[in-house]
mmCIF file of C-alpha atoms in Angstrom:
data_model
loop_
_atom_site.group_PDB
_atom_site.id
_atom_site.type_symbol
_atom_site.label_atom_id
_atom_site.label_comp_id
_atom_site.label_asym_id
_atom_site.label_seq_id
_atom_site.Cartn_x
_atom_site.Cartn_y
_atom_site.Cartn_z
ATOM 1 C CA MET U 11 0.000 0.000 0.000
ATOM 2 C CA ALA U 12 1.360 3.466 -0.886
ATOM 3 C CA PHE U 13 0.384 6.150 1.593
ATOM 4 C CA SER U 14 -0.533 9.351 -0.175
ATOM 5 C CA ARG U 15 -0.443 12.221 2.319
ATOM 6 C CA LEU U 16 1.519 13.563 5.251
ATOM 7 C CA ASP U 17 0.966 17.143 6.444
ATOM 8 C CA ILE U 18 3.869 18.724 8.317
ATOM 9 C CA HIS U 19 3.848 21.854 10.472
ATOM 10 C CA ARG U 20 6.933 23.295 12.119
ATOM 11 C CA ARG U 21 6.885 25.684 15.059
ATOM 12 C CA ASN U 22 10.155 27.221 16.271
ATOM 13 C CA ARG U 23 11.088 28.494 19.691
ATOM 14 C CA GLY U 24 14.722 29.501 19.836
ATOM 15 C CA GLU U 25 16.884 26.435 19.201
ATOM 16 C CA ARG U 26 13.938 24.110 19.833
ATOM 17 C CA THR U 27 11.393 23.048 17.211
ATOM 18 C CA LEU U 28 8.085 21.212 17.361
ATOM 19 C CA VAL U 29 7.288 19.245 14.193
ATOM 20 C CA THR U 30 3.626 18.188 14.096
ATOM 21 C CA LEU U 31 2.703 15.431 11.649
ATOM 22 C CA ALA U 32 -0.720 14.358 10.387
ATOM 23 C CA GLY U 33 -1.345 11.426 8.066
ATOM 24 C CA ASP U 34 0.716 8.314 7.426
ATOM 25 C CA ILE U 35 4.458 7.758 7.133
ATOM 26 C CA GLY U 36 5.106 5.422 4.214
ATOM 27 C CA PRO U 37 6.965 5.081 0.894
ATOM 28 C CA ALA U 38 5.354 8.125 -0.710
ATOM 29 C CA THR U 39 5.744 10.446 2.271
ATOM 30 C CA THR U 40 9.127 9.606 3.817
ATOM 31 C CA PRO U 41 11.063 11.920 1.431
ATOM 32 C CA LEU U 42 9.222 14.985 2.737
ATOM 33 C CA LEU U 43 9.649 13.859 6.357
ATOM 34 C CA ARG U 44 13.374 13.342 5.750
ATOM 35 C CA ALA U 45 13.659 16.793 4.165
ATOM 36 C CA ALA U 46 11.774 18.481 7.020
ATOM 37 C CA VAL U 47 14.006 16.952 9.704
ATOM 38 C CA GLU U 48 17.195 17.675 7.767
ATOM 39 C CA GLN U 49 16.111 21.285 7.372
ATOM 40 C CA CYS U 50 15.782 21.556 11.173
ATOM 41 C CA LEU U 51 19.397 20.418 11.537
ATOM 42 C CA LEU U 52 20.571 22.796 8.791
ATOM 43 C CA ASP U 53 18.892 25.621 10.708
ATOM 44 C CA GLY U 54 20.878 24.803 13.850
ATOM 45 C CA VAL U 55 18.019 23.349 15.897
ATOM 46 C CA THR U 56 19.264 21.420 18.942
ATOM 47 C CA GLU U 57 15.937 19.986 20.190
ATOM 48 C CA ILE U 58 13.554 18.438 17.637
ATOM 49 C CA ASP U 59 10.225 17.299 19.131
ATOM 50 C CA ILE U 60 8.071 15.301 16.710
ATOM 51 C CA ASP U 61 4.400 15.098 17.690
ATOM 52 C CA LEU U 62 2.800 11.906 16.316
ATOM 53 C CA THR U 63 -0.659 12.435 17.852
ATOM 54 C CA THR U 64 -2.370 12.529 14.456
ATOM 55 C CA VAL U 65 -0.160 10.003 12.624
ATOM 56 C CA GLY U 66 -2.070 6.825 11.840
ATOM 57 C CA SER U 67 0.810 4.518 10.910
ATOM 58 C CA CYS U 68 4.506 4.308 10.103
ATOM 59 C CA ASP U 69 6.308 1.639 8.069
ATOM 60 C CA ALA U 70 9.858 0.312 8.463
ATOM 61 C CA ARG U 71 11.300 2.798 5.977
ATOM 62 C CA GLY U 72 9.732 5.682 7.872
ATOM 63 C CA LEU U 73 11.243 4.362 11.088
ATOM 64 C CA ASP U 74 14.625 4.132 9.369
ATOM 65 C CA VAL U 75 14.322 7.819 8.377
ATOM 66 C CA LEU U 76 13.650 8.764 12.000
ATOM 67 C CA LEU U 77 16.510 6.629 13.305
ATOM 68 C CA SER U 78 18.931 8.039 10.714
ATOM 69 C CA ALA U 79 17.843 11.563 11.593
ATOM 70 C CA SER U 80 18.352 10.821 15.282
ATOM 71 C CA ARG U 81 21.892 9.575 14.628
ATOM 72 C CA ARG U 82 22.724 12.628 12.524
ATOM 73 C CA ALA U 83 21.306 14.885 15.221
ATOM 74 C CA SER U 84 23.517 13.208 17.832
ATOM 75 C CA ARG U 85 26.597 13.826 15.712
ATOM 76 C CA VAL U 86 25.948 17.586 15.832
ATOM 77 C CA HIS U 87 25.002 17.559 19.536
ATOM 78 C CA ALA U 88 21.279 17.845 18.858
ATOM 79 C CA ARG U 89 18.424 15.566 19.923
ATOM 80 C CA LEU U 90 15.326 14.190 18.219
ATOM 81 C CA ARG U 91 12.450 12.773 20.264
ATOM 82 C CA LEU U 92 9.035 11.321 19.352
ATOM 83 C CA HIS U 93 5.880 12.110 21.347
ATOM 84 C CA HIS U 94 2.433 10.467 21.486
ATOM 85 C CA PRO U 95 2.887 7.565 19.012
ATOM 86 C CA CYS U 96 -0.153 5.494 18.099
ATOM 87 C CA ALA U 97 -0.339 1.824 19.074
ATOM 88 C CA GLN U 98 1.044 0.622 15.735
ATOM 89 C CA ILE U 99 4.077 2.889 15.950
ATOM 90 C CA ALA U 100 4.624 1.986 19.602
ATOM 91 C CA ARG U 101 4.671 -1.718 18.661
ATOM 92 C CA LEU U 102 7.123 -1.012 15.809
ATOM 93 C CA LEU U 103 9.445 0.888 18.131
ATOM 94 C CA ASP U 104 9.268 -1.879 20.712
ATOM 95 C CA ALA U 105 9.857 -4.662 18.172
ATOM 96 C CA THR U 106 12.943 -2.936 16.788
ATOM 97 C CA GLY U 107 14.364 -1.904 20.143
ATOM 98 C CA SER U 108 14.117 1.781 19.219
ATOM 99 C CA ASN U 109 12.220 2.994 22.277
ATOM 100 C CA SER U 110 15.262 4.274 24.132
ATOM 101 C CA LEU U 111 16.618 6.004 21.010
ATOM 102 C CA LEU U 112 13.496 7.870 19.957
ATOM 103 C CA LEU U 113 10.829 7.938 22.661
ATOM 104 C CA THR U 114 10.738 10.348 25.571
ATOM 105 C CA THR U 115 10.375 9.163 29.146
ATOM 106 C CA PRO U 116 7.052 9.991 30.831
ATOM 107 C CA MET U 117 6.977 13.729 30.296
ATOM 108 C CA SER U 118 7.535 16.261 33.008
ATOM 109 C CA PRO U 119 7.092 20.026 32.527
ATOM 110 C CA VAL U 120 10.799 20.175 31.643
ATOM 111 C CA THR U 121 10.802 17.483 28.955
ATOM 112 C CA ALA U 122 7.317 18.061 27.490
ATOM 113 C CA PRO U 123 7.301 19.448 23.969
ATOM 114 C CA MET U 124 5.769 22.768 23.096
ATOM 115 C CA SER U 125 2.005 22.751 22.845
ATOM 116 C CA PRO U 126 0.912 20.892 19.705
ATOM 117 C CA VAL U 127 -0.433 22.995 16.860
ATOM 118 C CA PRO U 128 -2.705 21.838 14.021
ATOM 119 C CA PRO U 129 -0.860 20.604 10.933
ATOM 120 C CA ALA U 130 -0.602 23.378 8.385
ATOM 121 C CA ALA U 131 -1.905 23.468 4.892
ATOM 122 C CA SER U 132 0.727 23.214 2.188
ATOM 123 C CA GLY U 133 0.920 26.995 1.867
ATOM 124 C CA ASP U 134 1.774 27.379 5.553
ATOM 125 C CA LEU U 135 4.492 24.758 5.260
ATOM 126 C CA VAL U 136 6.045 26.540 2.309
ATOM 127 C CA ARG U 137 6.110 29.853 4.145
ATOM 128 C CA THR U 138 7.694 28.524 7.306
ATOM 129 C CA ALA U 139 10.053 25.799 6.132
ATOM 130 C CA THR U 140 12.898 27.620 4.401
ATOM 131 C CA ARG U 141 14.103 30.731 2.621
ATOM 132 C CA ALA U 142 12.708 31.732 -0.741
ATOM 133 C CA PRO U 143 14.764 30.448 -3.697
ATOM 134 C CA GLU U 144 15.987 33.888 -4.666
ATOM 135 C CA ASP U 145 17.666 34.409 -1.278
ATOM 136 C CA PRO U 146 21.396 34.846 -2.076
ATOM 137 C CA ALA U 147 22.332 33.465 1.356
ATOM 138 C CA ARG U 148 21.016 29.992 0.452
ATOM 139 C CA ARG U 149 23.655 27.301 0.346
ATOM 140 C CA ALA U 150 23.808 25.008 -2.698
ATOM 141 C CA ASP U 151 22.740 21.973 -0.654
ATOM 142 C CA GLN U 152 19.794 23.740 1.017
ATOM 143 C CA PRO U 153 16.259 22.757 -0.050
ATOM 144 C CA VAL U 154 14.341 25.275 -2.156
ATOM 145 C CA LEU U 155 10.565 25.594 -1.893
ATOM 146 C CA ARG U 156 8.331 27.166 -4.523
ATOM 147 C CA ASP U 157 4.685 26.539 -5.380
ATOM 148 C CA GLY U 158 4.582 23.770 -2.798
ATOM 149 C CA ILE U 159 7.439 21.855 -4.471
ATOM 150 C CA ARG U 160 10.721 21.328 -2.656
ATOM 151 C CA LEU U 161 13.973 20.997 -4.622
ATOM 152 C CA ARG U 162 16.679 19.278 -2.622
ATOM 153 C CA ARG U 163 20.189 18.084 -3.425
ATOM 154 C CA LEU U 164 21.119 14.652 -2.098
ATOM 155 C CA THR U 165 24.454 13.260 -1.022
ATOM 156 C CA ARG U 166 25.683 9.974 -2.476
ATOM 157 C CA TRP U 167 24.518 8.234 0.706
ATOM 158 C CA GLN U 168 21.051 9.772 0.452
ATOM 159 C CA ALA U 169 20.849 8.881 -3.233
ATOM 160 C CA GLU U 170 21.587 5.251 -2.377
ATOM 161 C CA ASP U 171 18.925 5.347 0.348
ATOM 162 C CA MET U 172 16.291 6.637 -2.114
ATOM 163 C CA ARG U 173 17.354 4.685 -5.208
ATOM 164 C CA GLU U 174 14.284 2.405 -5.243
ATOM 165 C CA ASP U 175 11.870 5.330 -4.860
ATOM 166 C CA ILE U 176 13.651 7.188 -7.663
ATOM 167 C CA ALA U 177 13.504 4.097 -9.892
ATOM 168 C CA ASP U 178 9.767 3.762 -9.175
ATOM 169 C CA LEU U 179 9.222 7.364 -10.267
ATOM 170 C CA ALA U 180 11.292 6.840 -13.418
ATOM 171 C CA ALA U 181 9.182 3.817 -14.347
ATOM 172 C CA LYS U 182 5.948 5.716 -13.656
ATOM 173 C CA SER U 183 7.062 8.647 -15.803
ATOM 174 C CA VAL U 184 7.202 6.500 -18.960
ATOM 175 C CA ALA U 185 4.516 3.896 -18.148
ATOM 176 C CA GLY U 186 2.115 3.421 -21.051
ATOM 177 C CA THR U 187 4.201 5.497 -23.493
ATOM 178 C CA THR U 188 6.250 4.425 -26.482
ATOM 179 C CA GLY U 189 9.361 5.419 -24.531
ATOM 180 C CA GLU U 190 8.791 2.671 -21.977
ATOM 181 C CA ALA U 191 10.769 0.219 -24.114
ATOM 182 C CA TYR U 192 13.912 2.364 -23.755
ATOM 183 C CA HIS U 193 13.815 2.780 -19.976
ATOM 184 C CA ASP U 194 14.519 -0.498 -18.223
ATOM 185 C CA ARG U 195 14.440 -0.286 -14.425
ATOM 186 C CA GLY U 196 17.640 -2.304 -14.037
ATOM 187 C CA ASP U 197 19.466 -0.102 -16.539
ATOM 188 C CA PHE U 198 18.241 2.989 -14.705
ATOM 189 C CA LEU U 199 19.546 1.750 -11.346
ATOM 190 C CA ASN U 200 22.872 0.840 -12.955
ATOM 191 C CA ARG U 201 23.215 4.328 -14.503
ATOM 192 C CA LEU U 202 22.467 5.904 -11.134
ATOM 193 C CA ALA U 203 25.055 3.734 -9.373
ATOM 194 C CA VAL U 204 27.747 4.408 -11.984
ATOM 195 C CA THR U 205 27.052 8.150 -12.124
ATOM 196 C CA ALA U 206 27.075 8.447 -8.322
ATOM 197 C CA HIS U 207 30.754 7.411 -8.253
ATOM 198 C CA ARG U 208 31.893 9.969 -10.811
ATOM 199 C CA PRO U 209 33.719 13.154 -9.774
ATOM 200 C CA GLY U 210 31.359 16.110 -9.908
ATOM 201 C CA PHE U 211 28.245 13.967 -9.331
ATOM 202 C CA ALA U 212 25.070 15.769 -8.256
ATOM 203 C CA LEU U 213 21.496 14.569 -7.757
ATOM 204 C CA LEU U 214 18.420 16.691 -7.118
ATOM 205 C CA VAL U 215 14.932 15.589 -6.161
ATOM 206 C CA ALA U 216 11.632 17.463 -6.270
ATOM 207 C CA GLU U 217 9.146 16.654 -3.511
ATOM 208 C CA THR U 218 5.678 17.626 -2.373
ATOM 209 C CA THR U 219 4.210 15.068 0.002
ATOM 210 C CA ALA U 220 5.805 12.559 -2.347
ATOM 211 C CA LEU U 221 8.717 12.307 -4.741
ATOM 212 C CA VAL U 222 7.691 14.003 -8.019
ATOM 213 C CA GLY U 223 10.949 14.615 -9.877
ATOM 214 C CA CYS U 224 14.644 13.812 -10.085
ATOM 215 C CA ALA U 225 17.683 14.885 -12.097
ATOM 216 C CA PHE U 226 21.268 13.710 -11.794
ATOM 217 C CA GLY U 227 24.499 14.034 -13.700
ATOM 218 C CA PHE U 228 28.194 14.952 -13.582
ATOM 219 C CA ARG U 229 30.656 17.547 -14.861
ATOM 220 C CA VAL U 230 32.912 16.992 -17.874
ATOM 221 C CA GLY U 231 35.952 19.103 -18.660
ATOM 222 C CA SER U 232 35.977 21.036 -15.387
ATOM 223 C CA ASP U 233 39.698 20.360 -14.989
ATOM 224 C CA CYS U 234 40.400 21.885 -18.434
ATOM 225 C CA SER U 235 41.802 18.611 -19.740
ATOM 226 C CA GLY U 236 40.405 15.938 -21.985
ATOM 227 C CA ARG U 237 39.757 12.404 -20.828
ATOM 228 C CA ARG U 238 40.173 9.073 -22.476
ATOM 229 C CA GLY U 239 37.404 6.670 -23.341
ATOM 230 C CA PHE U 240 33.751 7.678 -23.372
ATOM 231 C CA ASP U 241 34.211 11.040 -21.645
ATOM 232 C CA GLY U 242 37.013 12.074 -23.977
ATOM 233 C CA ALA U 243 35.042 11.103 -27.086
ATOM 234 C CA LEU U 244 31.929 12.893 -25.830
ATOM 235 C CA GLN U 245 33.960 15.981 -24.930
ATOM 236 C CA GLU U 246 35.397 16.100 -28.443
ATOM 237 C CA ILE U 247 31.928 15.764 -30.019
ATOM 238 C CA ILE U 248 30.351 18.456 -27.840
ATOM 239 C CA GLN U 249 33.241 20.831 -28.474
ATOM 240 C CA ARG U 250 32.787 20.316 -32.201
ATOM 241 C CA LEU U 251 29.027 20.948 -31.992
ATOM 242 C CA THR U 252 28.949 23.798 -29.474
ATOM 243 C CA HIS U 253 32.542 25.119 -29.320
ATOM 244 C CA ARG U 254 32.566 24.300 -25.600
ATOM 245 C CA ALA U 255 34.514 21.575 -23.846
ATOM 246 C CA ARG U 256 33.035 22.090 -20.386
ATOM 247 C CA PHE U 257 29.506 20.965 -19.653
ATOM 248 C CA VAL U 258 27.300 18.826 -17.427
ATOM 249 C CA VAL U 259 26.019 15.452 -18.576
ATOM 250 C CA LEU U 260 22.484 15.110 -17.249
ATOM 251 C CA THR U 261 22.324 11.338 -17.106
ATOM 252 C CA GLN U 262 18.629 11.383 -16.274
ATOM 253 C CA VAL U 263 15.824 13.912 -15.874
ATOM 254 C CA VAL U 264 12.579 12.461 -14.501
ATOM 255 C CA ALA U 265 9.276 14.173 -13.734
ATOM 256 C CA HIS U 266 5.925 12.827 -12.595
ATOM 257 C CA PRO U 267 3.680 12.600 -15.664
ATOM 258 C CA HIS U 268 0.819 14.566 -14.050
ATOM 259 C CA ALA U 269 0.086 17.813 -15.918
ATOM 260 C CA GLN U 270 0.486 19.883 -12.741
ATOM 261 C CA HIS U 271 4.146 18.811 -12.607
ATOM 262 C CA ARG U 272 5.097 19.737 -16.183
ATOM 263 C CA GLU U 273 7.507 22.477 -15.066
ATOM 264 C CA ILE U 274 9.359 20.287 -12.558
ATOM 265 C CA ALA U 275 11.845 18.950 -15.116
ATOM 266 C CA ARG U 276 12.755 22.468 -16.266
ATOM 267 C CA ARG U 277 13.365 23.610 -12.718
ATOM 268 C CA LEU U 278 15.421 20.546 -11.845
ATOM 269 C CA GLN U 279 17.693 20.767 -14.883
ATOM 270 C CA GLN U 280 18.280 24.508 -14.431
ATOM 271 C CA ARG U 281 19.027 24.119 -10.724
ATOM 272 C CA LEU U 282 21.448 21.261 -11.437
ATOM 273 C CA LEU U 283 23.360 23.365 -13.970
ATOM 274 C CA THR U 284 23.481 26.244 -11.491
ATOM 275 C CA ASP U 285 24.746 24.025 -8.667
ATOM 276 C CA LEU U 286 27.476 22.599 -10.897
ATOM 277 C CA HIS U 287 28.435 26.062 -12.206
ATOM 278 C CA SER U 288 27.836 25.183 -15.843
ATOM 279 C CA SER U 289 26.065 27.021 -18.650
ATOM 280 C CA LEU U 290 25.575 23.939 -20.829
ATOM 281 C CA GLY U 291 23.784 20.635 -20.219
ATOM 282 C CA VAL U 292 24.125 17.556 -22.434
ATOM 283 C CA THR U 293 22.155 14.313 -22.547
ATOM 284 C CA LEU U 294 22.110 11.242 -24.805
ATOM 285 C CA LEU U 295 18.972 9.414 -25.945
ATOM 286 C CA HIS U 296 18.314 6.346 -28.064
ATOM 287 C CA PRO U 297 17.585 7.532 -31.632
ATOM 288 C CA ALA U 298 14.306 5.581 -31.678
ATOM 289 C CA ASP U 299 13.082 7.010 -28.369
ATOM 290 C CA GLN U 300 10.738 9.551 -29.904
ATOM 291 C CA ALA U 301 8.779 10.036 -26.680
ATOM 292 C CA GLY U 302 11.938 10.837 -24.732
ATOM 293 C CA GLN U 303 13.135 13.280 -27.378
ATOM 294 C CA ALA U 304 9.733 14.989 -27.393
ATOM 295 C CA ALA U 305 9.793 15.316 -23.599
ATOM 296 C CA PHE U 306 13.252 16.874 -23.578
ATOM 297 C CA SER U 307 12.256 19.187 -26.418
ATOM 298 C CA SER U 308 9.294 20.412 -24.335
ATOM 299 C CA TRP U 309 11.753 21.158 -21.498
ATOM 300 C CA GLY U 310 13.813 23.446 -23.737
ATOM 301 C CA TRP U 311 16.441 21.031 -25.092
ATOM 302 C CA GLN U 312 17.833 21.248 -28.638
ATOM 303 C CA ASN U 313 18.267 18.007 -30.565
ATOM 304 C CA MET U 314 21.654 18.039 -32.304
ATOM 305 C CA GLY U 315 20.960 14.773 -34.138
ATOM 306 C CA GLU U 316 22.677 11.396 -34.071
ATOM 307 C CA VAL U 317 26.422 11.291 -33.531
ATOM 308 C CA VAL U 318 28.997 8.601 -34.244
ATOM 309 C CA GLY U 319 32.189 7.883 -32.374
ATOM 310 C CA LEU U 320 30.756 6.909 -28.961
ATOM 311 C CA PRO U 321 30.903 3.364 -27.583
ATOM 312 C CA GLY U 322 27.652 1.443 -27.789
ATOM 313 C CA PRO U 323 25.432 -0.545 -30.150
ATOM 314 C CA VAL U 324 23.707 2.528 -31.662
ATOM 315 C CA ALA U 325 24.635 6.114 -32.456
ATOM 316 C CA PRO U 326 22.730 8.159 -29.850
ATOM 317 C CA CYS U 327 21.043 11.509 -30.292
ATOM 318 C CA VAL U 328 22.806 14.363 -28.492
ATOM 319 C CA LEU U 329 20.589 17.010 -26.911
ATOM 320 C CA THR U 330 21.798 20.238 -25.314
ATOM 321 C CA VAL U 331 20.272 22.897 -23.076
ATOM 322 C CA SER U 332 21.618 26.226 -21.821
ATOM 323 C CA ALA U 333 21.331 27.483 -18.268
ATOM 324 C CA LYS U 334 18.958 30.428 -18.114
ATOM 325 C CA GLY U 335 20.579 33.507 -16.714
ATOM 326 C CA SER U 336 23.842 31.693 -15.947
ATOM 327 C CA PRO U 337 26.962 33.699 -16.785
ATOM 328 C CA ARG U 338 29.446 31.834 -18.937
ATOM 329 C CA HIS U 339 32.809 31.022 -17.490
ATOM 330 C CA ALA U 340 35.888 32.680 -18.910
ATOM 331 C CA GLY U 341 36.978 29.375 -20.402
ATOM 332 C CA ASP U 342 33.661 29.028 -22.239
ATOM 333 C CA VAL U 343 33.964 32.484 -23.733
ATOM 334 C CA ALA U 344 37.526 31.815 -24.858
ATOM 335 C CA GLU U 345 36.450 28.573 -26.529
ATOM 336 C CA GLU U 346 33.857 30.379 -28.653
ATOM 337 C CA ARG U 347 36.247 32.988 -30.053
#
């Protein structure tokens, strides 16, 4: 069963925060819970009280998110505690021996959390959770919220933790289309694993109460030198086509197929280019994947046609996109002269 909703409200008091949850903690809602707790730690909170009064259930993955957050909090001398779990959650905590790690002792006036507040609507969550995206003080790894959608950069460890959820979204994004034949789940997971170990790797996710988008890739040519093998051949091709030898390979851009999420892919790809300080994105698609090429075209990509000289059974199509409003690096300008 995939739980569909989890409302989150955060109330701050100095270095202490009360996070009130309402709904269910399951596969579709753990990404937002993880992001909310991580944001508390990024904001320097030292006491995180999570009120579970109106949470109906929590699965093993949700518990793992809470345990991981508790361990990370301990490493920065902070503390995370759960309050008022339902019977199902209490049994899960007891069965896994997590009571002492997460639950409070019978509460006294000193240890009791701040008074619970009703879970907020999505608009309230957006206003209270983080800075606006245009805030120049935002760090590159800080989540960005706009229109109820959170963009968040993951570490390699976090990407590994969410790999199955990301693969599920990738499969859903092409289900029932002609492009489904060119997007095998096993191949997707292999590309993610290989890309995650490359220098300059970056992965972004878009979340509401569920995962709705993902983009990941890596830099090429950032050290001003060519490389052998696939990267070197691709670098030579892109330099011939665009007069630039520095770019980001977007290995995958995925967006939920719902019409309300049509702008997610654009926002993800532009944010990824910004985070990796590049003005040019490159991706490769199977020449027969017409649905994939149409999707990328709708996101602002230019199809440069099929190219030869890369390893593989077919000559792929190369597509490029420019970062909107991103200044070109001095090396890029010199290459175009």
